[in-house]
Short mmCIF file of C-alpha atoms in Angstrom, two decimals:
data_model
loop_
_atom_site.label_atom_id
_atom_site.label_comp_id
_atom_site.label_asym_id
_atom_site.label_seq_id
_atom_site.Cartn_x
_atom_site.Cartn_y
_atom_site.Cartn_z
CA MET A 298 23.28 195.62 147.82
CA LYS A 299 26.69 195.78 146.73
CA ILE A 300 28.23 193.20 149.22
CA ALA A 301 25.46 191.15 148.28
CA THR A 302 25.78 191.48 144.43
CA ILE A 303 30.41 190.89 145.02
CA ALA A 304 29.48 187.74 147.00
CA MET A 305 26.93 186.13 143.88
CA ALA A 306 29.64 187.20 141.76
CA ALA A 307 32.47 185.17 143.74
CA LEU A 308 30.10 182.33 144.25
CA THR A 309 29.10 181.96 140.71
CA GLY A 310 32.95 182.30 139.60
CA LEU A 311 33.69 179.28 141.77
CA LEU A 312 30.89 177.09 140.43
CA VAL A 313 32.37 177.77 136.74
CA LEU A 314 35.95 177.23 137.95
CA ASN A 315 34.51 174.07 139.76
CA GLY A 316 32.24 172.80 137.03
CA ALA A 317 34.33 173.40 134.26
CA PRO A 318 37.16 171.40 132.80
CA ARG A 319 40.53 172.16 134.70
CA PRO A 320 43.39 172.88 132.06
CA ALA A 321 45.54 170.58 134.80
CA ALA A 322 43.05 167.43 133.74
CA ALA A 323 43.60 168.31 129.85
CA GLU A 324 46.54 168.12 127.25
CA VAL A 325 48.90 171.59 126.71
CA LEU A 326 49.73 172.38 123.68
CA ARG A 327 52.24 175.53 123.59
CA VAL A 328 52.10 178.34 120.39
CA LEU A 329 55.46 180.52 119.78
CA THR A 330 54.73 183.76 117.94
CA GLY A 331 56.58 183.51 114.43
CA GLY A 332 56.84 180.00 115.18
CA PRO A 333 56.21 176.79 112.71
CA SER A 334 52.70 175.51 112.49
CA SER A 335 51.45 173.25 114.74
CA SER A 336 49.45 170.49 114.91
CA LEU A 337 47.34 169.19 117.51
CA ASN A 338 46.02 165.77 117.79
CA VAL A 339 42.28 165.67 119.81
CA ALA A 340 40.40 162.32 120.95
CA MET A 341 36.80 162.68 119.87
CA ASN A 342 34.71 164.00 123.40
CA ARG A 343 38.21 164.91 124.88
CA ALA A 344 40.09 168.65 125.07
CA VAL A 345 43.51 169.81 124.91
CA VAL A 346 44.72 172.81 126.33
CA VAL A 347 46.47 175.47 123.51
CA GLU A 348 48.66 178.34 125.47
CA SER A 349 50.39 181.14 123.10
CA ASP A 350 53.02 182.76 124.27
CA THR A 351 51.66 186.37 124.10
CA PRO A 352 48.38 187.24 124.53
CA PHE A 353 45.53 186.98 121.83
CA SER A 354 42.63 188.92 121.21
CA GLU A 355 40.71 186.97 118.36
CA LEU A 356 40.08 183.10 117.91
CA SER A 357 38.60 181.32 115.06
CA ILE A 358 38.04 177.51 114.33
CA ALA A 359 37.52 176.55 110.32
CA ASN A 360 34.71 173.82 111.12
CA PRO A 361 32.57 173.99 114.19
CA GLY A 362 31.54 170.42 113.61
CA ILE A 363 34.64 169.10 114.00
CA ALA A 364 36.29 170.50 117.07
CA ASP A 365 34.61 173.61 119.53
CA ILE A 366 36.73 176.37 121.30
CA SER A 367 36.30 178.56 124.58
CA THR A 368 38.92 180.24 126.24
CA LEU A 369 40.31 180.12 129.81
CA SER A 370 42.50 183.44 129.75
CA ASP A 371 43.95 185.59 127.39
CA ARG A 372 47.08 183.13 126.97
CA SER A 373 44.84 179.68 127.33
CA ILE A 374 42.46 177.91 124.47
CA TYR A 375 40.45 175.30 125.40
CA VAL A 376 39.60 172.53 122.37
CA LEU A 377 36.91 169.80 122.73
CA GLY A 378 36.95 167.11 119.71
CA LYS A 379 33.01 166.86 118.42
CA ALA A 380 33.81 164.71 115.24
CA PRO A 381 36.53 162.63 113.23
CA GLY A 382 38.00 165.56 110.57
CA ARG A 383 40.86 167.52 110.30
CA THR A 384 40.12 171.96 110.56
CA THR A 385 42.60 174.93 111.49
CA LEU A 386 42.71 176.89 114.66
CA THR A 387 43.11 180.66 113.93
CA ILE A 388 45.30 182.68 117.10
CA LEU A 389 45.13 186.36 116.16
CA GLY A 390 47.30 188.79 118.42
CA LEU A 391 46.26 191.90 120.01
CA ASP A 392 47.49 193.79 117.61
CA GLY A 393 45.54 192.25 114.94
CA GLY A 394 49.06 190.09 113.44
CA LEU A 395 49.07 186.00 113.17
CA ILE A 396 49.50 184.51 116.43
CA ALA A 397 49.66 180.98 114.84
CA ASN A 398 47.26 178.31 112.65
CA VAL A 399 47.13 175.83 114.48
CA ASP A 400 46.20 171.80 112.58
CA VAL A 401 43.46 170.10 114.06
CA HIS A 402 42.97 166.92 113.91
CA VAL A 403 39.67 164.59 115.68
CA THR A 404 40.25 161.15 115.73
CA PRO A 405 38.67 158.20 117.82
CA ASP A 406 38.97 157.99 121.42
CA ILE A 407 40.99 154.72 120.85
CA ALA A 408 41.57 154.91 124.50
CA GLU A 409 38.02 153.69 125.60
CA PHE A 410 38.19 151.43 122.62
CA ARG A 411 41.45 150.06 124.01
CA GLU A 412 39.92 149.62 127.13
CA ARG A 413 36.39 147.82 126.21
CA LEU A 414 38.71 145.73 123.74
CA ARG A 415 40.67 144.38 126.56
CA GLN A 416 37.48 143.68 128.91
CA ILE A 417 35.68 141.84 126.00
CA LEU A 418 38.69 139.90 124.46
CA PRO A 419 41.16 139.64 126.99
CA ASN A 420 43.61 136.97 125.53
CA GLU A 421 44.21 138.20 121.75
CA PRO A 422 47.32 140.77 121.12
CA ILE A 423 45.10 143.70 118.64
CA GLU A 424 46.87 146.21 118.29
CA VAL A 425 44.48 149.45 117.82
CA ARG A 426 45.78 152.79 116.06
CA THR A 427 44.41 155.68 114.12
CA ALA A 428 44.59 156.63 110.60
CA ASN A 429 43.21 159.99 109.36
CA ASP A 430 40.05 159.93 110.80
CA GLY A 431 39.16 155.61 111.13
CA ILE A 432 40.53 152.89 113.09
CA VAL A 433 43.47 150.58 112.02
CA LEU A 434 43.31 146.81 113.97
CA SER A 435 46.01 144.46 113.22
CA GLY A 436 47.58 141.14 115.36
CA ILE A 437 46.34 137.67 115.09
CA VAL A 438 43.42 136.65 116.69
CA SER A 439 42.61 133.09 117.66
CA SER A 440 39.55 132.63 115.23
CA ILE A 441 37.05 133.93 113.39
CA SER A 442 34.59 134.92 115.27
CA ARG A 443 36.60 136.81 118.12
CA LEU A 444 38.04 138.88 114.81
CA ASP A 445 34.38 139.67 113.81
CA ALA A 446 33.73 141.15 117.27
CA ALA A 447 36.75 143.40 117.17
CA MET A 448 35.28 144.51 114.10
CA GLN A 449 31.44 144.90 115.22
CA LEU A 450 33.13 146.63 118.70
CA ALA A 451 35.16 149.07 116.40
CA GLN A 452 32.38 150.22 114.32
CA ARG A 453 30.77 151.87 117.22
CA TYR A 454 33.81 153.54 117.80
CA ALA A 455 34.29 154.62 113.90
CA PRO A 456 31.15 153.19 112.03
CA GLU A 457 32.28 152.69 108.63
CA ARG A 458 36.05 153.60 109.11
CA VAL A 459 37.72 150.56 110.06
CA SER A 460 40.50 149.03 108.54
CA ASN A 461 41.05 145.25 109.27
CA LEU A 462 44.82 143.97 109.10
CA MET A 463 44.08 141.04 111.67
CA THR A 464 45.13 137.79 110.81
CA VAL A 465 43.51 134.47 111.76
CA GLY A 466 46.12 132.20 113.62
CA GLY A 467 45.72 128.23 113.94
CA THR A 468 44.29 125.36 111.88
CA GLN A 469 41.33 127.79 109.56
CA GLN A 470 41.35 125.47 106.91
CA VAL A 471 38.13 122.63 106.43
CA MET A 472 37.76 120.02 104.23
CA LEU A 473 34.24 118.50 103.77
CA LYS A 474 33.77 114.58 102.97
CA VAL A 475 30.06 114.15 101.67
CA ARG A 476 28.65 110.66 100.42
CA PHE A 477 25.34 111.39 98.22
CA SER A 478 23.22 107.89 98.11
CA GLU A 479 20.50 107.58 95.52
CA VAL A 480 18.43 104.55 94.93
CA ASN A 481 15.39 104.42 92.27
CA ARG A 482 13.07 101.48 92.14
CA ASP A 483 10.50 101.25 89.44
CA THR A 484 8.15 99.08 88.60
CA ALA A 485 5.29 98.72 85.75
CA GLN A 486 2.44 96.41 84.70
CA ASN A 487 0.51 96.58 82.06
CA LEU A 488 -2.39 93.98 80.56
CA GLY A 489 -4.26 95.16 77.75
CA VAL A 490 -6.82 93.60 75.49
CA SER A 491 -8.49 94.09 72.42
CA ILE A 492 -11.10 92.87 70.62
CA ALA A 493 -12.49 93.15 66.56
CA ALA A 494 -15.23 92.06 65.17
CA GLY A 495 -17.01 92.03 60.89
CA ASN A 496 -15.85 91.75 57.63
CA PRO A 497 -13.72 93.59 55.48
CA ARG A 498 -16.36 95.89 54.64
CA GLY A 499 -17.41 97.54 57.95
CA SER A 500 -16.06 96.06 61.81
CA VAL A 501 -16.70 97.33 65.08
CA GLY A 502 -13.46 97.13 67.78
CA THR A 503 -12.17 98.01 71.38
CA GLY A 504 -9.01 98.95 72.40
CA ILE A 505 -5.71 99.11 69.26
CA PHE A 506 -8.82 97.98 67.71
CA SER A 507 -11.11 101.12 67.52
CA ASP A 508 -9.37 102.54 64.64
CA GLY A 509 -11.61 101.41 61.75
CA SER A 510 -8.49 101.27 59.26
CA VAL A 511 -6.68 98.53 62.04
CA ALA A 512 -9.33 96.62 62.98
CA SER A 513 -10.38 95.56 59.03
CA ALA A 514 -6.55 95.30 58.32
CA ALA A 515 -6.44 93.14 61.73
CA LEU A 516 -10.05 90.72 59.75
CA SER A 517 -8.53 90.64 56.82
CA GLY A 518 -5.49 88.98 57.80
CA THR A 519 -3.03 92.08 57.38
CA ALA A 520 -0.40 91.95 59.49
CA TYR A 521 -0.77 95.16 62.29
CA THR A 522 1.57 96.90 64.50
CA SER A 523 0.57 97.94 68.18
CA ASN A 524 1.83 101.23 69.70
CA THR A 525 0.92 100.64 72.98
CA PRO A 526 4.37 99.17 75.24
CA ARG A 527 4.12 95.94 75.60
CA PHE A 528 6.54 92.69 76.00
CA GLY A 529 4.40 89.80 75.00
CA SER A 530 1.24 89.64 73.26
CA LEU A 531 -1.21 86.99 72.06
CA GLY A 532 -3.33 87.17 69.25
CA VAL A 533 -6.64 84.74 68.10
CA ARG A 534 -8.58 85.08 64.95
CA LEU A 535 -11.58 83.24 64.43
CA GLY A 536 -14.24 83.18 61.69
CA GLY A 537 -14.10 83.43 58.13
CA GLY A 538 -16.00 84.01 54.99
CA SER A 539 -18.35 87.22 55.43
CA PHE A 540 -17.38 87.11 59.16
CA ALA A 541 -14.38 87.29 61.32
CA ALA A 542 -13.38 87.94 64.57
CA GLN A 543 -9.82 89.10 66.15
CA VAL A 544 -8.63 88.87 69.54
CA LEU A 545 -5.32 90.61 70.80
CA LEU A 546 -3.89 89.81 74.58
CA GLU A 547 -1.00 92.33 75.62
CA ALA A 548 1.20 92.47 78.91
CA LEU A 549 3.83 94.31 79.64
CA GLU A 550 5.75 93.70 83.28
CA THR A 551 8.65 96.09 83.97
CA ASN A 552 11.20 96.09 87.06
CA GLY A 553 14.55 99.18 87.79
CA MET A 554 16.47 99.87 90.05
CA ALA A 555 19.35 102.84 89.70
CA ARG A 556 21.96 103.52 92.38
CA THR A 557 23.70 106.98 92.46
CA LEU A 558 27.19 107.60 94.39
CA ALA A 559 29.46 110.38 94.29
CA GLU A 560 31.95 111.18 97.18
CA PRO A 561 33.10 114.98 97.15
CA ASN A 562 36.55 115.81 99.34
CA LEU A 563 36.24 119.46 99.50
CA THR A 564 38.38 121.86 101.25
CA ALA A 565 37.50 125.58 101.87
CA LEU A 566 39.63 128.17 104.37
CA SER A 567 36.77 129.34 106.76
CA GLY A 568 34.06 132.09 105.80
CA GLN A 569 35.15 131.47 102.32
CA GLU A 570 32.25 128.93 100.14
CA ALA A 571 33.54 125.71 97.46
CA SER A 572 31.56 124.40 95.55
CA PHE A 573 31.31 120.96 93.01
CA LEU A 574 29.23 119.43 90.95
CA ALA A 575 29.66 115.91 88.98
CA GLY A 576 27.28 115.84 86.20
CA GLY A 577 27.18 118.00 83.09
CA GLU A 578 24.91 121.37 81.79
CA TYR A 579 21.99 120.86 79.55
CA PRO A 580 21.43 123.69 76.48
CA ILE A 581 18.53 125.32 76.91
CA PRO A 582 17.43 127.72 73.54
CA VAL A 583 16.56 131.42 75.21
CA ARG A 584 14.76 133.90 72.96
CA ASP A 585 16.29 137.01 73.32
CA SER A 586 14.14 140.50 72.94
CA ASP A 587 15.22 140.95 69.44
CA GLY A 588 13.98 137.51 68.52
CA GLY A 589 17.61 135.94 67.84
CA ILE A 590 17.91 132.87 69.99
CA SER A 591 20.74 131.70 73.07
CA ILE A 592 21.49 128.65 74.36
CA ASP A 593 21.55 128.95 78.10
CA TYR A 594 23.01 126.17 79.74
CA LYS A 595 21.63 124.44 83.23
CA PRO A 596 23.40 122.50 85.26
CA PHE A 597 22.08 118.95 86.45
CA GLY A 598 23.86 115.94 88.40
CA VAL A 599 25.10 116.17 91.97
CA GLU A 600 25.69 119.66 93.38
CA LEU A 601 26.99 120.86 96.41
CA SER A 602 28.39 123.62 98.26
CA PHE A 603 29.10 124.95 101.47
CA THR A 604 30.83 127.84 103.38
CA PRO A 605 32.74 126.73 106.72
CA ARG A 606 33.84 129.22 110.18
CA VAL A 607 36.16 127.99 112.49
CA LEU A 608 34.88 129.09 115.60
CA ASP A 609 36.43 128.89 119.50
CA ASP A 610 37.67 125.40 120.22
CA ASN A 611 37.54 124.49 117.01
CA VAL A 612 33.71 124.07 116.14
CA ILE A 613 32.52 124.07 113.17
CA ASN A 614 29.70 126.35 111.50
CA LEU A 615 28.81 125.04 108.02
CA THR A 616 26.04 126.68 106.11
CA MET A 617 25.36 123.77 103.12
CA ASN A 618 23.55 122.86 100.02
CA ALA A 619 22.98 120.34 98.19
CA ALA A 620 21.24 119.05 95.22
CA VAL A 621 20.68 115.84 93.16
CA SER A 622 18.94 116.26 90.01
CA GLY A 623 18.75 114.64 86.61
CA ILE A 624 16.71 115.28 83.05
CA ASP A 625 13.28 113.95 82.86
CA GLY A 626 12.83 112.59 79.52
CA SER A 627 9.09 112.08 80.68
CA VAL A 628 7.98 115.70 80.52
CA SER A 629 9.13 118.27 77.78
CA THR A 630 7.70 121.37 76.52
CA GLY A 631 8.63 123.83 73.09
CA PRO A 632 7.37 123.32 69.88
CA GLY A 633 9.58 121.70 66.59
CA SER A 634 11.12 118.29 66.42
CA ASP A 635 13.87 119.55 69.39
CA PRO A 636 11.46 119.55 72.46
CA VAL A 637 13.33 121.21 75.49
CA LEU A 638 13.23 117.86 78.77
CA ALA A 639 12.33 119.17 82.50
CA PHE A 640 13.99 117.94 85.25
CA ARG A 641 13.78 115.91 88.58
CA ARG A 642 15.56 117.74 91.08
CA ARG A 643 16.04 116.81 95.69
CA GLU A 644 17.78 119.50 97.24
CA THR A 645 18.60 120.73 100.83
CA SER A 646 19.89 123.40 103.13
CA THR A 647 21.27 123.88 106.09
CA THR A 648 22.84 125.02 108.77
CA VAL A 649 24.90 122.97 111.83
CA GLU A 650 27.49 123.12 114.18
CA LEU A 651 29.85 120.09 114.36
CA ARG A 652 33.83 119.26 116.06
CA ASP A 653 36.50 118.08 114.02
CA GLY A 654 35.82 114.58 112.27
CA GLU A 655 32.04 114.43 113.75
CA SER A 656 29.31 113.57 110.73
CA PHE A 657 25.89 114.40 110.17
CA ALA A 658 23.26 112.69 107.76
CA VAL A 659 20.67 114.17 105.93
CA ALA A 660 18.04 111.85 106.00
CA GLY A 661 14.24 111.09 104.76
CA LEU A 662 14.21 112.48 101.69
CA LEU A 663 11.85 109.73 100.10
CA GLU A 664 9.41 110.26 97.28
CA ASP A 665 6.94 107.61 96.00
CA ASP A 666 4.91 108.13 93.35
CA PHE A 667 2.06 105.31 92.82
CA ARG A 668 -0.20 105.40 89.99
CA ASN A 669 -2.97 103.14 88.52
CA SER A 670 -5.18 102.92 85.77
CA ALA A 671 -7.88 101.23 83.83
CA ARG A 672 -9.68 101.58 80.53
CA GLN A 673 -12.77 99.56 79.37
CA VAL A 674 -15.72 99.68 77.13
CA PRO A 675 -18.69 100.98 79.27
CA TRP A 676 -20.87 98.82 80.11
CA LEU A 677 -19.12 95.64 78.79
CA GLY A 678 -15.82 96.32 80.83
CA ASP A 679 -18.25 95.62 84.27
CA VAL A 680 -19.66 92.19 83.57
CA PRO A 681 -17.80 89.32 86.02
CA ILE A 682 -15.28 87.33 84.66
CA LEU A 683 -15.97 87.91 81.02
CA GLY A 684 -15.43 91.85 81.46
CA ALA A 685 -11.61 91.77 81.94
CA LEU A 686 -12.08 91.27 77.54
CA PHE A 687 -13.20 94.46 76.83
CA ARG A 688 -10.45 95.92 79.64
CA SER A 689 -6.72 97.21 80.23
CA ALA A 690 -4.81 98.29 83.23
CA ASP A 691 -1.64 100.08 83.69
CA TYR A 692 0.05 100.24 87.15
CA GLN A 693 3.01 102.07 88.29
CA ARG A 694 4.85 102.42 90.90
CA ALA A 695 8.50 104.60 91.89
CA GLN A 696 10.13 105.14 94.79
CA THR A 697 13.97 107.31 95.36
CA GLU A 698 15.52 107.84 98.69
CA LEU A 699 18.15 110.03 98.99
CA VAL A 700 20.68 109.96 102.06
CA ILE A 701 23.89 112.28 102.35
CA VAL A 702 26.14 111.88 105.01
CA ILE A 703 28.69 114.68 105.64
CA THR A 704 31.86 114.90 108.09
CA ALA A 705 34.42 117.59 108.47
CA HIS A 706 37.77 117.62 109.45
CA LEU A 707 40.57 120.67 110.46
CA VAL A 708 42.85 120.49 107.97
CA THR A 709 46.79 121.37 107.21
CA PRO A 710 48.73 121.42 104.09
CA THR A 711 51.14 118.72 103.55
CA ARG A 712 54.19 118.15 101.20
CA GLY A 713 53.28 116.91 97.77
CA GLU A 714 55.47 113.62 97.79
CA ALA A 715 53.18 112.55 100.53
CA LEU A 716 50.30 112.78 98.46
CA MET A 717 49.69 110.11 95.10
CA LEU A 718 47.76 110.12 92.29
CA PRO A 719 45.67 108.05 90.87
CA THR A 720 47.51 107.90 87.48
CA ASP A 721 50.49 106.86 89.62
CA ARG A 722 48.94 103.58 89.69
CA VAL A 723 49.40 102.82 85.91
CA ARG A 724 51.65 103.80 82.79
CA PRO A 725 51.54 103.70 79.40
CA PRO A 726 52.59 99.41 78.31
CA SER A 727 55.98 99.41 76.53
CA GLU A 728 55.74 98.20 72.63
CA ARG A 729 56.48 94.20 74.02
CA GLU A 730 53.99 94.79 76.72
CA LEU A 731 51.60 95.89 73.89
CA PHE A 732 51.80 93.56 71.07
CA LEU A 733 53.31 90.20 72.21
CA ASN A 734 51.59 90.43 76.10
CA GLY A 735 48.24 92.25 74.94
CA GLN A 736 48.73 94.61 78.07
CA VAL A 737 46.69 98.04 76.97
CA ALA A 738 48.34 99.42 80.75
CA ALA A 739 51.43 98.70 82.51
CA GLY A 740 50.83 98.69 86.25
CA ASN A 741 54.05 99.71 89.15
CA THR A 742 56.19 96.48 89.86
CA ARG A 743 56.79 96.87 93.58
CA GLY A 744 54.81 97.94 96.69
CA ALA A 745 51.02 98.48 97.51
CA VAL A 746 49.99 100.63 94.22
CA ALA A 747 51.51 97.52 91.67
CA GLU A 748 48.92 95.81 93.77
CA VAL A 749 46.19 97.50 94.02
CA SER A 750 47.17 98.11 89.73
CA ARG A 751 47.08 94.16 89.13
CA GLN A 752 44.06 93.29 90.15
CA GLU A 753 41.52 92.31 88.27
CA PHE A 754 37.89 94.72 87.83
CA GLY A 755 36.11 93.44 85.45
CA GLY A 756 33.86 91.55 87.30
CA SER A 757 30.47 91.82 88.43
CA TYR A 758 31.29 94.36 90.44
CA GLY A 759 32.72 98.29 89.30
CA TYR A 760 36.65 100.18 89.75
CA THR A 761 34.81 101.91 92.96
CA MET A 762 31.70 99.74 94.05
CA ASP A 763 33.76 97.19 96.28
#
């Protein structure tokens, strides 16, 4: 029985030696009795062996959550890193005296992180270092997407403890050329008939003559003013004496067209937002909680904001928000003599990918409003032919079409001497040019700029239209 116990103990010891981490596989730190305090760096989930020159009797670790310890012999200590941080290992001798205090610094396992980084981003010269309990990345990467990939991988090893000192090489500035083109077409027709009959003591009427005072004034020969919009009118008065009749025909036809064109050019760094507004700001009174009135400003006009991201192979990922808005005078709200007008707004938001010099269009923003109404005297307006004298008809139609064309370019800065400003084309005139020649602006005398400045823009086209 004793022999079996001894064999079992030997087998158990052999298994422990084979199963436990061997000191030879770990780094070794040697401490001397009475020597200066030592510092020990341990990677998380890795181990380091601490060897003492004299036997020890007691060990203690200040924070077991950061590092774990176990004895290999009376002179060797096995230290395992558990979580990033700092703690202290205290070693006491056989007489209870202090052998050494070891400052244990547990850091993320950057050896494994470096290996994974080389596998995922093999051609990126990214340097990895540790700082306190975090990871520091530095170097020059080829694109913003590879930078984001390295940061996401680093967050796996040191969550919320990653410092980014990397920079992106190559062209990382994007210029966006945008063309807004909007066309509004409006047409309206109005035909109204008003009839009044009676005498100065009493009358009946339709249309604007449905007001008794207006009808009596018209029958008595007094001039009247119509409140309805009109461009042409025809009035006929019949009868005399104790009976008179007045017929008024009013007609209106309008046709309008408006064109809005804006061509902003914006440049932004990859990952940064750029915005543009060509229009204005409309003041809106706002009542606060104290009963006072403050002014809030709402922008209107052509608005654009975009965020570019340069990906691999110079592919541009573009997130864009565009809007065209204007003040709508037909709708208002608020009491008093100064009502607040409404806004008409068309906007779009999209995310696309394109290469340098490629374009895409946002179209199909078509709006078509149609309104048709008729007002008539009951029963009399339904009489064939003669019923037209007892009816008034309105017809309105409005069409709006908006097209946005976007072109993206990768750009780099240039020297200021190569750029030309619009003010370079003209200069203030001299006294002789102003008073003798009547010139309000003097242009350059040579070169292509002088040719442009000599052109006459007072014809049927505008300055930037043709």
